[in-house]
PDB file of C-alpha atoms in Angstrom:
ATOM      1  CA  MET A  54       0.000   0.000   0.000  1.00 51.00           C
ATOM      2  CA  SER A  55       1.361   3.435  -0.946  1.00 74.00           C
ATOM      3  CA  GLU A  56       1.904   6.234   1.536  1.00 91.00           C
ATOM      4  CA  ILE A  57      -1.157   8.137   2.782  1.00 94.00           C
ATOM      5  CA  LEU A  58      -1.193  11.700   1.439  1.00 96.00           C
ATOM      6  CA  LEU A  59      -4.531  12.913   2.807  1.00 97.00           C
ATOM      7  CA  ASP A  60      -6.255  11.503   5.881  1.00 97.00           C
ATOM      8  CA  VAL A  61      -9.724  12.821   6.760  1.00 97.00           C
ATOM      9  CA  LYS A  62     -11.084  11.673  10.124  1.00 96.00           C
ATOM     10  CA  GLY A  63     -14.586  12.311  11.462  1.00 94.00           C
ATOM     11  CA  LEU A  64     -15.087  15.465   9.384  1.00 96.00           C
ATOM     12  CA  THR A  65     -18.238  17.350  10.385  1.00 96.00           C
ATOM     13  CA  HIS A  66     -19.347  20.775   9.199  1.00 95.00           C
ATOM     14  CA  TYR A  67     -22.467  22.863   9.842  1.00 92.00           C
ATOM     15  CA  PHE A  68     -23.995  25.877   8.138  1.00 91.00           C
ATOM     16  CA  ARG A  69     -25.968  28.107  10.486  1.00 87.00           C
ATOM     17  CA  LEU A  70     -28.956  29.727   8.785  1.00 86.00           C
ATOM     18  CA  SER A  71     -30.269  31.506  11.881  1.00 84.00           C
ATOM     19  CA  LYS A  72     -30.031  31.319  15.659  1.00 82.00           C
ATOM     20  CA  THR A  73     -32.080  28.134  15.670  1.00 83.00           C
ATOM     21  CA  ALA A  74     -31.709  26.675  12.168  1.00 86.00           C
ATOM     22  CA  VAL A  75     -28.580  24.654  11.392  1.00 87.00           C
ATOM     23  CA  ILE A  76     -27.792  22.462   8.385  1.00 88.00           C
ATOM     24  CA  LYS A  77     -25.377  19.582   8.936  1.00 87.00           C
ATOM     25  CA  ALA A  78     -23.710  19.611   5.514  1.00 92.00           C
ATOM     26  CA  VAL A  79     -21.075  16.978   6.356  1.00 94.00           C
ATOM     27  CA  ASP A  80     -21.561  14.415   9.106  1.00 92.00           C
ATOM     28  CA  ASP A  81     -18.673  12.311  10.467  1.00 93.00           C
ATOM     29  CA  VAL A  82     -16.942  11.661   7.125  1.00 95.00           C
ATOM     30  CA  SER A  83     -13.664   9.704   7.069  1.00 95.00           C
ATOM     31  CA  PHE A  84     -11.537   8.616   4.101  1.00 96.00           C
ATOM     32  CA  GLN A  85      -7.932   8.494   2.921  1.00 96.00           C
ATOM     33  CA  ILE A  86      -6.167   9.329  -0.330  1.00 97.00           C
ATOM     34  CA  HIS A  87      -2.851   7.629  -1.038  1.00 96.00           C
ATOM     35  CA  LYS A  88      -0.004   9.108  -3.029  1.00 95.00           C
ATOM     36  CA  GLY A  89      -0.590   8.654  -6.749  1.00 94.00           C
ATOM     37  CA  GLU A  90      -4.285   7.853  -6.290  1.00 96.00           C
ATOM     38  CA  ILE A  91      -7.401   9.366  -7.868  1.00 97.00           C
ATOM     39  CA  PHE A  92     -10.249   9.247  -5.351  1.00 97.00           C
ATOM     40  CA  GLY A  93     -13.724   9.968  -6.691  1.00 96.00           C
ATOM     41  CA  LEU A  94     -16.479  11.467  -4.562  1.00 96.00           C
ATOM     42  CA  VAL A  95     -19.990  11.087  -5.968  1.00 94.00           C
ATOM     43  CA  GLY A  96     -23.542  11.757  -4.868  1.00 90.00           C
ATOM     44  CA  GLU A  97     -26.534  13.897  -5.727  1.00 88.00           C
ATOM     45  CA  SER A  98     -26.553  17.690  -5.451  1.00 87.00           C
ATOM     46  CA  GLY A  99     -26.568  18.811  -1.833  1.00 87.00           C
ATOM     47  CA  SER A 100     -24.968  15.631  -0.514  1.00 90.00           C
ATOM     48  CA  GLY A 101     -21.960  17.504   0.893  1.00 91.00           C
ATOM     49  CA  LYS A 102     -19.274  16.736  -1.709  1.00 94.00           C
ATOM     50  CA  SER A 103     -18.235  20.344  -2.324  1.00 93.00           C
ATOM     51  CA  THR A 104     -18.255  21.106   1.408  1.00 94.00           C
ATOM     52  CA  VAL A 105     -15.821  18.225   1.964  1.00 96.00           C
ATOM     53  CA  ALA A 106     -13.560  19.664  -0.745  1.00 95.00           C
ATOM     54  CA  ARG A 107     -13.652  23.142   0.786  1.00 94.00           C
ATOM     55  CA  CYS A 108     -12.846  21.767   4.241  1.00 95.00           C
ATOM     56  CA  VAL A 109      -9.918  19.792   2.810  1.00 96.00           C
ATOM     57  CA  MET A 110      -8.588  23.005   1.246  1.00 95.00           C
ATOM     58  CA  ASN A 111      -9.184  25.110   4.404  1.00 94.00           C
ATOM     59  CA  VAL A 112     -11.819  27.269   2.737  1.00 93.00           C
ATOM     60  CA  HIS A 113     -14.194  26.180   5.519  1.00 93.00           C
ATOM     61  CA  LYS A 114     -13.115  25.460   9.078  1.00 93.00           C
ATOM     62  CA  PRO A 115     -14.695  22.146  10.135  1.00 93.00           C
ATOM     63  CA  ALA A 116     -16.931  22.056  13.189  1.00 92.00           C
ATOM     64  CA  SER A 117     -15.137  18.890  14.302  1.00 93.00           C
ATOM     65  CA  GLY A 118     -12.827  16.191  13.022  1.00 94.00           C
ATOM     66  CA  SER A 119      -9.297  16.380  11.662  1.00 95.00           C
ATOM     67  CA  ILE A 120      -7.650  16.614   8.249  1.00 97.00           C
ATOM     68  CA  TYR A 121      -4.034  15.517   7.856  1.00 97.00           C
ATOM     69  CA  TYR A 122      -2.031  16.351   4.735  1.00 97.00           C
ATOM     70  CA  GLN A 123       1.436  14.764   4.631  1.00 95.00           C
ATOM     71  CA  GLY A 124       1.058  14.277   8.383  1.00 93.00           C
ATOM     72  CA  ILE A 125       0.270  17.983   8.959  1.00 95.00           C
ATOM     73  CA  ASP A 126      -2.928  18.743  10.868  1.00 96.00           C
ATOM     74  CA  THR A 127      -4.300  21.449   8.559  1.00 95.00           C
ATOM     75  CA  CYS A 128      -7.070  22.291  11.058  1.00 93.00           C
ATOM     76  CA  ASP A 129      -4.488  23.294  13.672  1.00 94.00           C
ATOM     77  CA  PRO A 130      -3.695  27.024  13.175  1.00 94.00           C
ATOM     78  CA  ALA A 131      -0.165  26.655  14.554  1.00 95.00           C
ATOM     79  CA  GLN A 132       0.705  23.770  12.220  1.00 95.00           C
ATOM     80  CA  PHE A 133      -0.924  25.562   9.285  1.00 94.00           C
ATOM     81  CA  ARG A 134       1.125  28.729   9.865  1.00 94.00           C
ATOM     82  CA  LYS A 135       4.326  26.712  10.213  1.00 95.00           C
ATOM     83  CA  ASN A 136       3.716  24.873   6.915  1.00 95.00           C
ATOM     84  CA  ARG A 137       1.830  27.610   5.063  1.00 93.00           C
ATOM     85  CA  LYS A 138       3.955  27.653   1.897  1.00 91.00           C
ATOM     86  CA  LEU A 139       3.905  23.853   1.503  1.00 93.00           C
ATOM     87  CA  LEU A 140       0.137  23.729   2.018  1.00 94.00           C
ATOM     88  CA  GLN A 141      -0.526  26.595  -0.380  1.00 92.00           C
ATOM     89  CA  THR A 142       1.721  25.348  -3.167  1.00 91.00           C
ATOM     90  CA  SER A 143       1.438  21.556  -3.134  1.00 94.00           C
ATOM     91  CA  ARG A 144      -2.370  21.591  -2.862  1.00 95.00           C
ATOM     92  CA  GLN A 145      -4.442  23.207  -5.607  1.00 94.00           C
ATOM     93  CA  PHE A 146      -8.193  23.695  -5.959  1.00 94.00           C
ATOM     94  CA  ILE A 147     -10.229  23.723  -9.166  1.00 92.00           C
ATOM     95  CA  PHE A 148     -13.620  25.278  -8.430  1.00 86.00           C
ATOM     96  CA  GLN A 149     -16.834  24.307 -10.176  1.00 81.00           C
ATOM     97  CA  ASP A 150     -17.678  27.881 -11.197  1.00 80.00           C
ATOM     98  CA  SER A 151     -14.839  29.116 -13.377  1.00 80.00           C
ATOM     99  CA  THR A 152     -16.375  32.595 -13.756  1.00 82.00           C
ATOM    100  CA  SER A 153     -16.245  33.488 -10.060  1.00 85.00           C
ATOM    101  CA  SER A 154     -12.859  31.823  -9.503  1.00 87.00           C
ATOM    102  CA  LEU A 155     -11.076  34.056 -12.048  1.00 91.00           C
ATOM    103  CA  ASN A 156     -10.239  37.737 -11.607  1.00 91.00           C
ATOM    104  CA  GLN A 157     -12.165  39.418 -14.409  1.00 91.00           C
ATOM    105  CA  ARG A 158      -9.683  42.329 -14.503  1.00 93.00           C
ATOM    106  CA  MET A 159      -6.615  40.181 -15.102  1.00 94.00           C
ATOM    107  CA  ARG A 160      -5.379  38.791 -18.402  1.00 95.00           C
ATOM    108  CA  VAL A 161      -5.043  35.035 -18.822  1.00 95.00           C
ATOM    109  CA  ALA A 162      -1.216  35.163 -18.720  1.00 94.00           C
ATOM    110  CA  ASP A 163      -1.280  36.955 -15.370  1.00 94.00           C
ATOM    111  CA  ILE A 164      -3.963  34.641 -13.961  1.00 95.00           C
ATOM    112  CA  ILE A 165      -1.923  31.520 -14.709  1.00 94.00           C
ATOM    113  CA  ALA A 166       1.346  33.048 -13.496  1.00 93.00           C
ATOM    114  CA  GLU A 167      -0.114  34.612 -10.334  1.00 92.00           C
ATOM    115  CA  PRO A 168       0.515  31.619  -7.981  1.00 91.00           C
ATOM    116  CA  MET A 169       4.140  31.416  -9.120  1.00 90.00           C
ATOM    117  CA  ALA A 170       4.603  35.156  -8.601  1.00 90.00           C
ATOM    118  CA  ILE A 171       3.008  35.107  -5.136  1.00 91.00           C
ATOM    119  CA  HIS A 172       5.096  32.198  -3.887  1.00 89.00           C
ATOM    120  CA  HIS A 173       8.289  33.271  -5.714  1.00 87.00           C
ATOM    121  CA  VAL A 174       8.490  30.039  -7.694  1.00 84.00           C
ATOM    122  CA  LYS A 175      11.111  30.171 -10.438  1.00 83.00           C
ATOM    123  CA  PRO A 176       9.521  29.365 -13.823  1.00 81.00           C
ATOM    124  CA  GLN A 177      11.005  26.279 -15.444  1.00 80.00           C
ATOM    125  CA  ARG A 178      10.706  27.820 -18.901  1.00 81.00           C
ATOM    126  CA  GLY A 179      12.475  31.127 -18.342  1.00 80.00           C
ATOM    127  CA  SER A 180       9.778  33.701 -17.714  1.00 88.00           C
ATOM    128  CA  LEU A 181       6.331  33.751 -16.175  1.00 91.00           C
ATOM    129  CA  ARG A 182       4.771  34.458 -19.572  1.00 92.00           C
ATOM    130  CA  GLU A 183       6.541  31.520 -21.215  1.00 92.00           C
ATOM    131  CA  GLU A 184       5.425  29.278 -18.341  1.00 91.00           C
ATOM    132  CA  ALA A 185       1.849  30.526 -18.740  1.00 92.00           C
ATOM    133  CA  ALA A 186       1.971  29.811 -22.484  1.00 92.00           C
ATOM    134  CA  PHE A 187       3.225  26.277 -21.816  1.00 91.00           C
ATOM    135  CA  GLN A 188       0.498  25.544 -19.270  1.00 90.00           C
ATOM    136  CA  LEU A 189      -2.137  26.997 -21.582  1.00 91.00           C
ATOM    137  CA  HIS A 190      -0.949  24.766 -24.423  1.00 89.00           C
ATOM    138  CA  TYR A 191      -0.997  21.839 -21.985  1.00 84.00           C
ATOM    139  CA  VAL A 192      -4.765  22.254 -21.497  1.00 84.00           C
ATOM    140  CA  GLY A 193      -5.491  22.697 -25.207  1.00 83.00           C
ATOM    141  CA  LEU A 194      -5.367  26.472 -25.767  1.00 88.00           C
ATOM    142  CA  ASP A 195      -2.746  28.320 -27.813  1.00 88.00           C
ATOM    143  CA  SER A 196      -0.754  31.390 -26.795  1.00 90.00           C
ATOM    144  CA  SER A 197      -3.152  33.764 -28.590  1.00 91.00           C
ATOM    145  CA  TYR A 198      -5.347  33.581 -25.477  1.00 93.00           C
ATOM    146  CA  LEU A 199      -2.640  34.897 -23.132  1.00 94.00           C
ATOM    147  CA  ASP A 200      -3.710  38.531 -23.460  1.00 93.00           C
ATOM    148  CA  LYS A 201      -7.454  37.922 -23.302  1.00 94.00           C
ATOM    149  CA  TYR A 202      -9.686  38.593 -20.307  1.00 95.00           C
ATOM    150  CA  PRO A 203     -11.974  35.895 -18.820  1.00 93.00           C
ATOM    151  CA  SER A 204     -15.048  37.708 -20.176  1.00 92.00           C
ATOM    152  CA  GLU A 205     -13.730  37.110 -23.708  1.00 93.00           C
ATOM    153  CA  LEU A 206     -13.628  33.330 -23.213  1.00 90.00           C
ATOM    154  CA  SER A 207     -16.302  30.662 -23.286  1.00 84.00           C
ATOM    155  CA  GLY A 208     -17.166  28.710 -20.124  1.00 80.00           C
ATOM    156  CA  GLY A 209     -15.074  25.754 -21.264  1.00 81.00           C
ATOM    157  CA  MET A 210     -12.087  27.978 -22.021  1.00 87.00           C
ATOM    158  CA  ARG A 211     -12.323  29.641 -18.614  1.00 89.00           C
ATOM    159  CA  GLN A 212     -12.384  26.247 -16.929  1.00 86.00           C
ATOM    160  CA  ARG A 213      -9.253  25.224 -18.810  1.00 87.00           C
ATOM    161  CA  VAL A 214      -7.551  28.410 -17.643  1.00 92.00           C
ATOM    162  CA  THR A 215      -8.362  27.520 -14.016  1.00 91.00           C
ATOM    163  CA  ILE A 216      -6.906  24.052 -14.596  1.00 89.00           C
ATOM    164  CA  ALA A 217      -3.765  25.550 -16.169  1.00 91.00           C
ATOM    165  CA  ARG A 218      -3.369  27.858 -13.161  1.00 92.00           C
ATOM    166  CA  ALA A 219      -3.605  24.914 -10.760  1.00 91.00           C
ATOM    167  CA  LEU A 220      -1.188  22.748 -12.738  1.00 88.00           C
ATOM    168  CA  SER A 221       1.398  25.543 -12.958  1.00 88.00           C
ATOM    169  CA  MET A 222       2.332  24.778  -9.332  1.00 88.00           C
ATOM    170  CA  GLU A 223       2.838  21.057 -10.102  1.00 88.00           C
ATOM    171  CA  PRO A 224       0.722  20.081  -7.081  1.00 92.00           C
ATOM    172  CA  GLU A 225       0.912  16.817  -5.204  1.00 94.00           C
ATOM    173  CA  LEU A 226      -2.824  17.019  -4.439  1.00 96.00           C
ATOM    174  CA  LEU A 227      -5.368  18.393  -6.876  1.00 95.00           C
ATOM    175  CA  VAL A 228      -8.898  18.917  -5.560  1.00 96.00           C
ATOM    176  CA  ALA A 229     -11.256  19.158  -8.529  1.00 94.00           C
ATOM    177  CA  ASP A 230     -14.855  20.117  -7.753  1.00 92.00           C
ATOM    178  CA  GLU A 231     -17.011  19.245 -10.796  1.00 89.00           C
ATOM    179  CA  PRO A 232     -14.204  20.385 -13.146  1.00 87.00           C
ATOM    180  CA  ILE A 233     -15.900  19.247 -16.369  1.00 83.00           C
ATOM    181  CA  ALA A 234     -19.510  20.200 -15.638  1.00 79.00           C
ATOM    182  CA  SER A 235     -19.398  23.284 -17.890  1.00 69.00           C
ATOM    183  CA  LEU A 236     -17.497  21.693 -20.782  1.00 76.00           C
ATOM    184  CA  ASP A 237     -18.641  20.235 -24.078  1.00 78.00           C
ATOM    185  CA  VAL A 238     -18.394  16.462 -24.372  1.00 80.00           C
ATOM    186  CA  SER A 239     -15.343  16.568 -26.663  1.00 78.00           C
ATOM    187  CA  ILE A 240     -13.549  18.964 -24.308  1.00 78.00           C
ATOM    188  CA  GLN A 241     -14.562  16.817 -21.326  1.00 83.00           C
ATOM    189  CA  ALA A 242     -12.661  13.915 -22.856  1.00 84.00           C
ATOM    190  CA  GLN A 243      -9.544  16.084 -23.281  1.00 82.00           C
ATOM    191  CA  ILE A 244      -9.659  17.292 -19.680  1.00 83.00           C
ATOM    192  CA  ILE A 245     -10.273  13.805 -18.278  1.00 89.00           C
ATOM    193  CA  ASN A 246      -7.296  12.514 -20.257  1.00 88.00           C
ATOM    194  CA  LEU A 247      -5.302  15.471 -18.926  1.00 86.00           C
ATOM    195  CA  PHE A 248      -6.100  14.495 -15.329  1.00 90.00           C
ATOM    196  CA  ALA A 249      -5.176  10.892 -16.112  1.00 92.00           C
ATOM    197  CA  HIS A 250      -1.875  12.073 -17.636  1.00 88.00           C
ATOM    198  CA  CYS A 251      -1.064  14.228 -14.583  1.00 87.00           C
ATOM    199  CA  ASN A 252      -1.695  11.254 -12.347  1.00 91.00           C
ATOM    200  CA  ARG A 253       0.149   8.708 -14.472  1.00 90.00           C
ATOM    201  CA  GLU A 254       3.173  10.751 -15.547  1.00 84.00           C
ATOM    202  CA  HIS A 255       3.609  13.157 -12.623  1.00 83.00           C
ATOM    203  CA  GLY A 256       2.156  11.144  -9.740  1.00 88.00           C
ATOM    204  CA  CYS A 257      -0.391  13.834  -8.866  1.00 92.00           C
ATOM    205  CA  SER A 258      -3.048  12.629  -6.425  1.00 96.00           C
ATOM    206  CA  ILE A 259      -6.573  13.863  -7.172  1.00 96.00           C
ATOM    207  CA  LEU A 260      -9.768  14.255  -5.187  1.00 97.00           C
ATOM    208  CA  PHE A 261     -12.229  14.200  -8.072  1.00 96.00           C
ATOM    209  CA  ILE A 262     -15.813  15.297  -7.401  1.00 95.00           C
ATOM    210  CA  ALA A 263     -18.364  14.572 -10.118  1.00 90.00           C
ATOM    211  CA  HIS A 264     -21.922  13.647 -10.999  1.00 84.00           C
ATOM    212  CA  ASP A 265     -21.003  11.707 -14.140  1.00 83.00           C
ATOM    213  CA  LEU A 266     -20.504   8.137 -12.932  1.00 87.00           C
ATOM    214  CA  ALA A 267     -19.162   7.008 -16.309  1.00 86.00           C
ATOM    215  CA  VAL A 268     -16.289   9.489 -15.962  1.00 90.00           C
ATOM    216  CA  VAL A 269     -15.629   8.370 -12.384  1.00 93.00           C
ATOM    217  CA  LYS A 270     -15.564   4.748 -13.490  1.00 92.00           C
ATOM    218  CA  TYR A 271     -13.009   5.546 -16.197  1.00 92.00           C
ATOM    219  CA  LEU A 272     -10.751   7.865 -14.184  1.00 94.00           C
ATOM    220  CA  CYS A 273     -10.778   6.963 -10.482  1.00 96.00           C
ATOM    221  CA  HIS A 274      -9.019   4.206  -8.562  1.00 96.00           C
ATOM    222  CA  ARG A 275     -11.398   4.322  -5.584  1.00 97.00           C
ATOM    223  CA  VAL A 276     -14.805   5.881  -5.084  1.00 97.00           C
ATOM    224  CA  GLY A 277     -16.725   7.253  -2.102  1.00 96.00           C
ATOM    225  CA  VAL A 278     -20.513   7.690  -2.264  1.00 95.00           C
ATOM    226  CA  MET A 279     -22.185  10.459  -0.249  1.00 95.00           C
ATOM    227  CA  PHE A 280     -25.825  10.946   0.738  1.00 93.00           C
ATOM    228  CA  GLN A 281     -27.211  13.698   2.973  1.00 91.00           C
ATOM    229  CA  GLY A 282     -23.756  14.572   4.297  1.00 92.00           C
ATOM    230  CA  LYS A 283     -22.835  10.961   5.148  1.00 94.00           C
ATOM    231  CA  LEU A 284     -20.320   8.731   3.408  1.00 95.00           C
ATOM    232  CA  VAL A 285     -22.341   5.570   2.764  1.00 95.00           C
ATOM    233  CA  GLU A 286     -19.876   3.415   0.802  1.00 95.00           C
ATOM    234  CA  VAL A 287     -16.185   3.384  -0.152  1.00 97.00           C
ATOM    235  CA  ALA A 288     -14.528   0.802  -2.388  1.00 96.00           C
ATOM    236  CA  THR A 289     -12.262   0.360  -5.360  1.00 96.00           C
ATOM    237  CA  THR A 290     -13.962   1.490  -8.558  1.00 96.00           C
ATOM    238  CA  LYS A 291     -14.224  -2.039  -9.938  1.00 95.00           C
ATOM    239  CA  GLU A 292     -15.678  -3.410  -6.696  1.00 95.00           C
ATOM    240  CA  LEU A 293     -18.163  -0.569  -6.279  1.00 95.00           C
ATOM    241  CA  PHE A 294     -19.578  -0.810  -9.797  1.00 94.00           C
ATOM    242  CA  GLU A 295     -19.701  -4.609  -9.820  1.00 93.00           C
ATOM    243  CA  ASN A 296     -20.861  -5.182  -6.247  1.00 93.00           C
ATOM    244  CA  PRO A 297     -22.641  -2.143  -4.739  1.00 93.00           C
ATOM    245  CA  LEU A 298     -23.965  -2.935  -1.256  1.00 92.00           C
ATOM    246  CA  HIS A 299     -25.652   0.142   0.156  1.00 92.00           C
ATOM    247  CA  PRO A 300     -29.230   0.711  -1.118  1.00 90.00           C
ATOM    248  CA  TYR A 301     -28.419   4.295  -2.135  1.00 91.00           C
ATOM    249  CA  THR A 302     -25.363   3.187  -4.127  1.00 92.00           C
ATOM    250  CA  LYS A 303     -27.475   0.573  -5.910  1.00 90.00           C
ATOM    251  CA  SER A 304     -30.082   3.205  -6.741  1.00 88.00           C
ATOM    252  CA  LEU A 305     -27.427   5.652  -7.951  1.00 89.00           C
ATOM    253  CA  LEU A 306     -25.759   3.114 -10.250  1.00 87.00           C
ATOM    254  CA  ALA A 307     -29.135   1.922 -11.552  1.00 83.00           C
ATOM    255  CA  ALA A 308     -29.794   5.450 -12.816  1.00 79.00           C
ATOM    256  CA  ILE A 309     -26.881   5.286 -15.288  1.00 76.00           C
ATOM    257  CA  PRO A 310     -28.409   5.169 -18.808  1.00 76.00           C
ATOM    258  CA  ILE A 311     -27.661   2.093 -20.899  1.00 75.00           C
ATOM    259  CA  PRO A 312     -27.253   2.943 -24.622  1.00 77.00           C
ATOM    260  CA  ASN A 313     -28.876  -0.357 -25.611  1.00 74.00           C
ATOM    261  CA  PRO A 314     -32.727  -0.073 -25.610  1.00 81.00           C
ATOM    262  CA  ARG A 315     -33.203  -3.796 -25.023  1.00 80.00           C
ATOM    263  CA  LEU A 316     -30.884  -3.845 -22.011  1.00 74.00           C
ATOM    264  CA  GLU A 317     -32.390  -0.595 -20.745  1.00 69.00           C
ATOM    265  CA  ARG A 318     -35.875  -2.122 -20.702  1.00 75.00           C
ATOM    266  CA  ALA A 319     -34.621  -5.280 -19.000  1.00 74.00           C
ATOM    267  CA  ARG A 320     -32.634  -3.562 -16.275  1.00 73.00           C
ATOM    268  CA  VAL A 321     -33.462  -4.202 -12.617  1.00 71.00           C
ATOM    269  CA  TRP A 322     -34.324  -1.065 -10.653  1.00 72.00           C
ATOM    270  CA  HIS A 323     -33.297  -0.554  -7.036  1.00 70.00           C
ATOM    271  CA  PRO A 324     -35.647   2.021  -5.485  1.00 77.00           C
ATOM    272  CA  PHE A 325     -34.276   3.836  -2.455  1.00 80.00           C
ATOM    273  CA  ASP A 326     -36.469   5.405   0.203  1.00 78.00           C
ATOM    274  CA  PRO A 327     -34.633   8.350   1.844  1.00 79.00           C
ATOM    275  CA  GLY A 328     -37.055   8.081   4.755  1.00 75.00           C
ATOM    276  CA  LEU A 329     -35.450   4.771   5.745  1.00 78.00           C
ATOM    277  CA  PHE A 330     -31.919   6.189   5.731  1.00 84.00           C
ATOM    278  CA  ASP A 331     -30.199   5.545   9.074  1.00 83.00           C
ATOM    279  CA  ARG A 332     -27.908   8.497   9.840  1.00 83.00           C
ATOM    280  CA  ASN A 333     -26.630   6.761  12.962  1.00 85.00           C
ATOM    281  CA  GLY A 334     -25.089   3.843  11.091  1.00 86.00           C
ATOM    282  CA  LYS A 335     -21.379   3.030  11.254  1.00 90.00           C
ATOM    283  CA  MET A 336     -18.914   2.354   8.464  1.00 92.00           C
ATOM    284  CA  VAL A 337     -18.034  -1.349   8.437  1.00 92.00           C
ATOM    285  CA  GLU A 338     -15.373  -3.080   6.312  1.00 92.00           C
ATOM    286  CA  VAL A 339     -17.319  -5.912   4.641  1.00 93.00           C
ATOM    287  CA  SER A 340     -14.360  -7.032   2.530  1.00 92.00           C
ATOM    288  CA  GLN A 341     -10.822  -5.789   2.012  1.00 92.00           C
ATOM    289  CA  GLY A 342     -11.022  -2.094   1.204  1.00 91.00           C
ATOM    290  CA  HIS A 343     -14.829  -2.132   0.849  1.00 96.00           C
ATOM    291  CA  PHE A 344     -16.614  -0.077   3.531  1.00 95.00           C
ATOM    292  CA  VAL A 345     -20.388   0.295   3.870  1.00 95.00           C
ATOM    293  CA  LEU A 346     -22.511   2.370   6.238  1.00 93.00           C
ATOM    294  CA  LYS A 347     -24.302  -0.247   8.284  1.00 86.00           C
ATOM    295  CA  GLY A 348     -27.434   0.458  10.311  1.00 74.00           C
ATOM    296  CA  GLU A 349     -30.722  -1.114  11.258  1.00 51.00           C
ATOM    297  CA  THR A 350     -32.188  -0.530   7.814  1.00 47.00           C
ATOM    298  CA  VAL A 351     -29.188  -1.753   5.753  1.00 43.00           C
TER     299      VAL A 351
END
């Protein structure tokens, strides 16, 4: 087993709407990401996937639990301050909304080069502009886009700029929150292959959050399934797709369209009643590396 890069233990986070109303967005979530691994996190909208990503990247401060990156407790202010440069350079975040994550007053060249300039990282290719051009080419855009503003680009182009900015730091951990949701299908394939290349050739570990289960099946080594803020199942991709055990996972996989009409009509449906979901269940290892949330109703 490879070395653990990210270790999330008992992560819980709340959003307070008023003095009395509180939403538990993430509830006692635990998982690990090993070096060189792509870990997929799936689930319906509102299940807590993006909140987990933001807690991992210290955008949100968890209500409880711990998050260790390379053995550093990132929730401990003293340890974070001591290792600030490492944490800010070797971890990179790709947000779902590329429009709000880019400075609309900066040109593309400056956007991509900004992390290197802030952290005084020497460009491998001579100058910051040359490095920006290389990273832009790496994600499928030519150097003619260097002097454009985000408002002059399509949604897919803006997303590729955010990816180029993240990759410019050559991160060890890339947290990608729905990175292909705004892209055309052909561009999605390019970006997915780009993530696979970064993982295969550069050993970059990735926390990949997505709705498209077909993409997760193709790209990820292991998958975690979330429902209502709880992690209900974790397994290798092959094991999860061939032998789902939690009722919600079965229902989620059954919703994947089959491009063969005959097989689609013959498929077996697995209805899931959210009212029977046991939030007090515990994660149990049912086979090697396969964990399921077990409760009275499972």
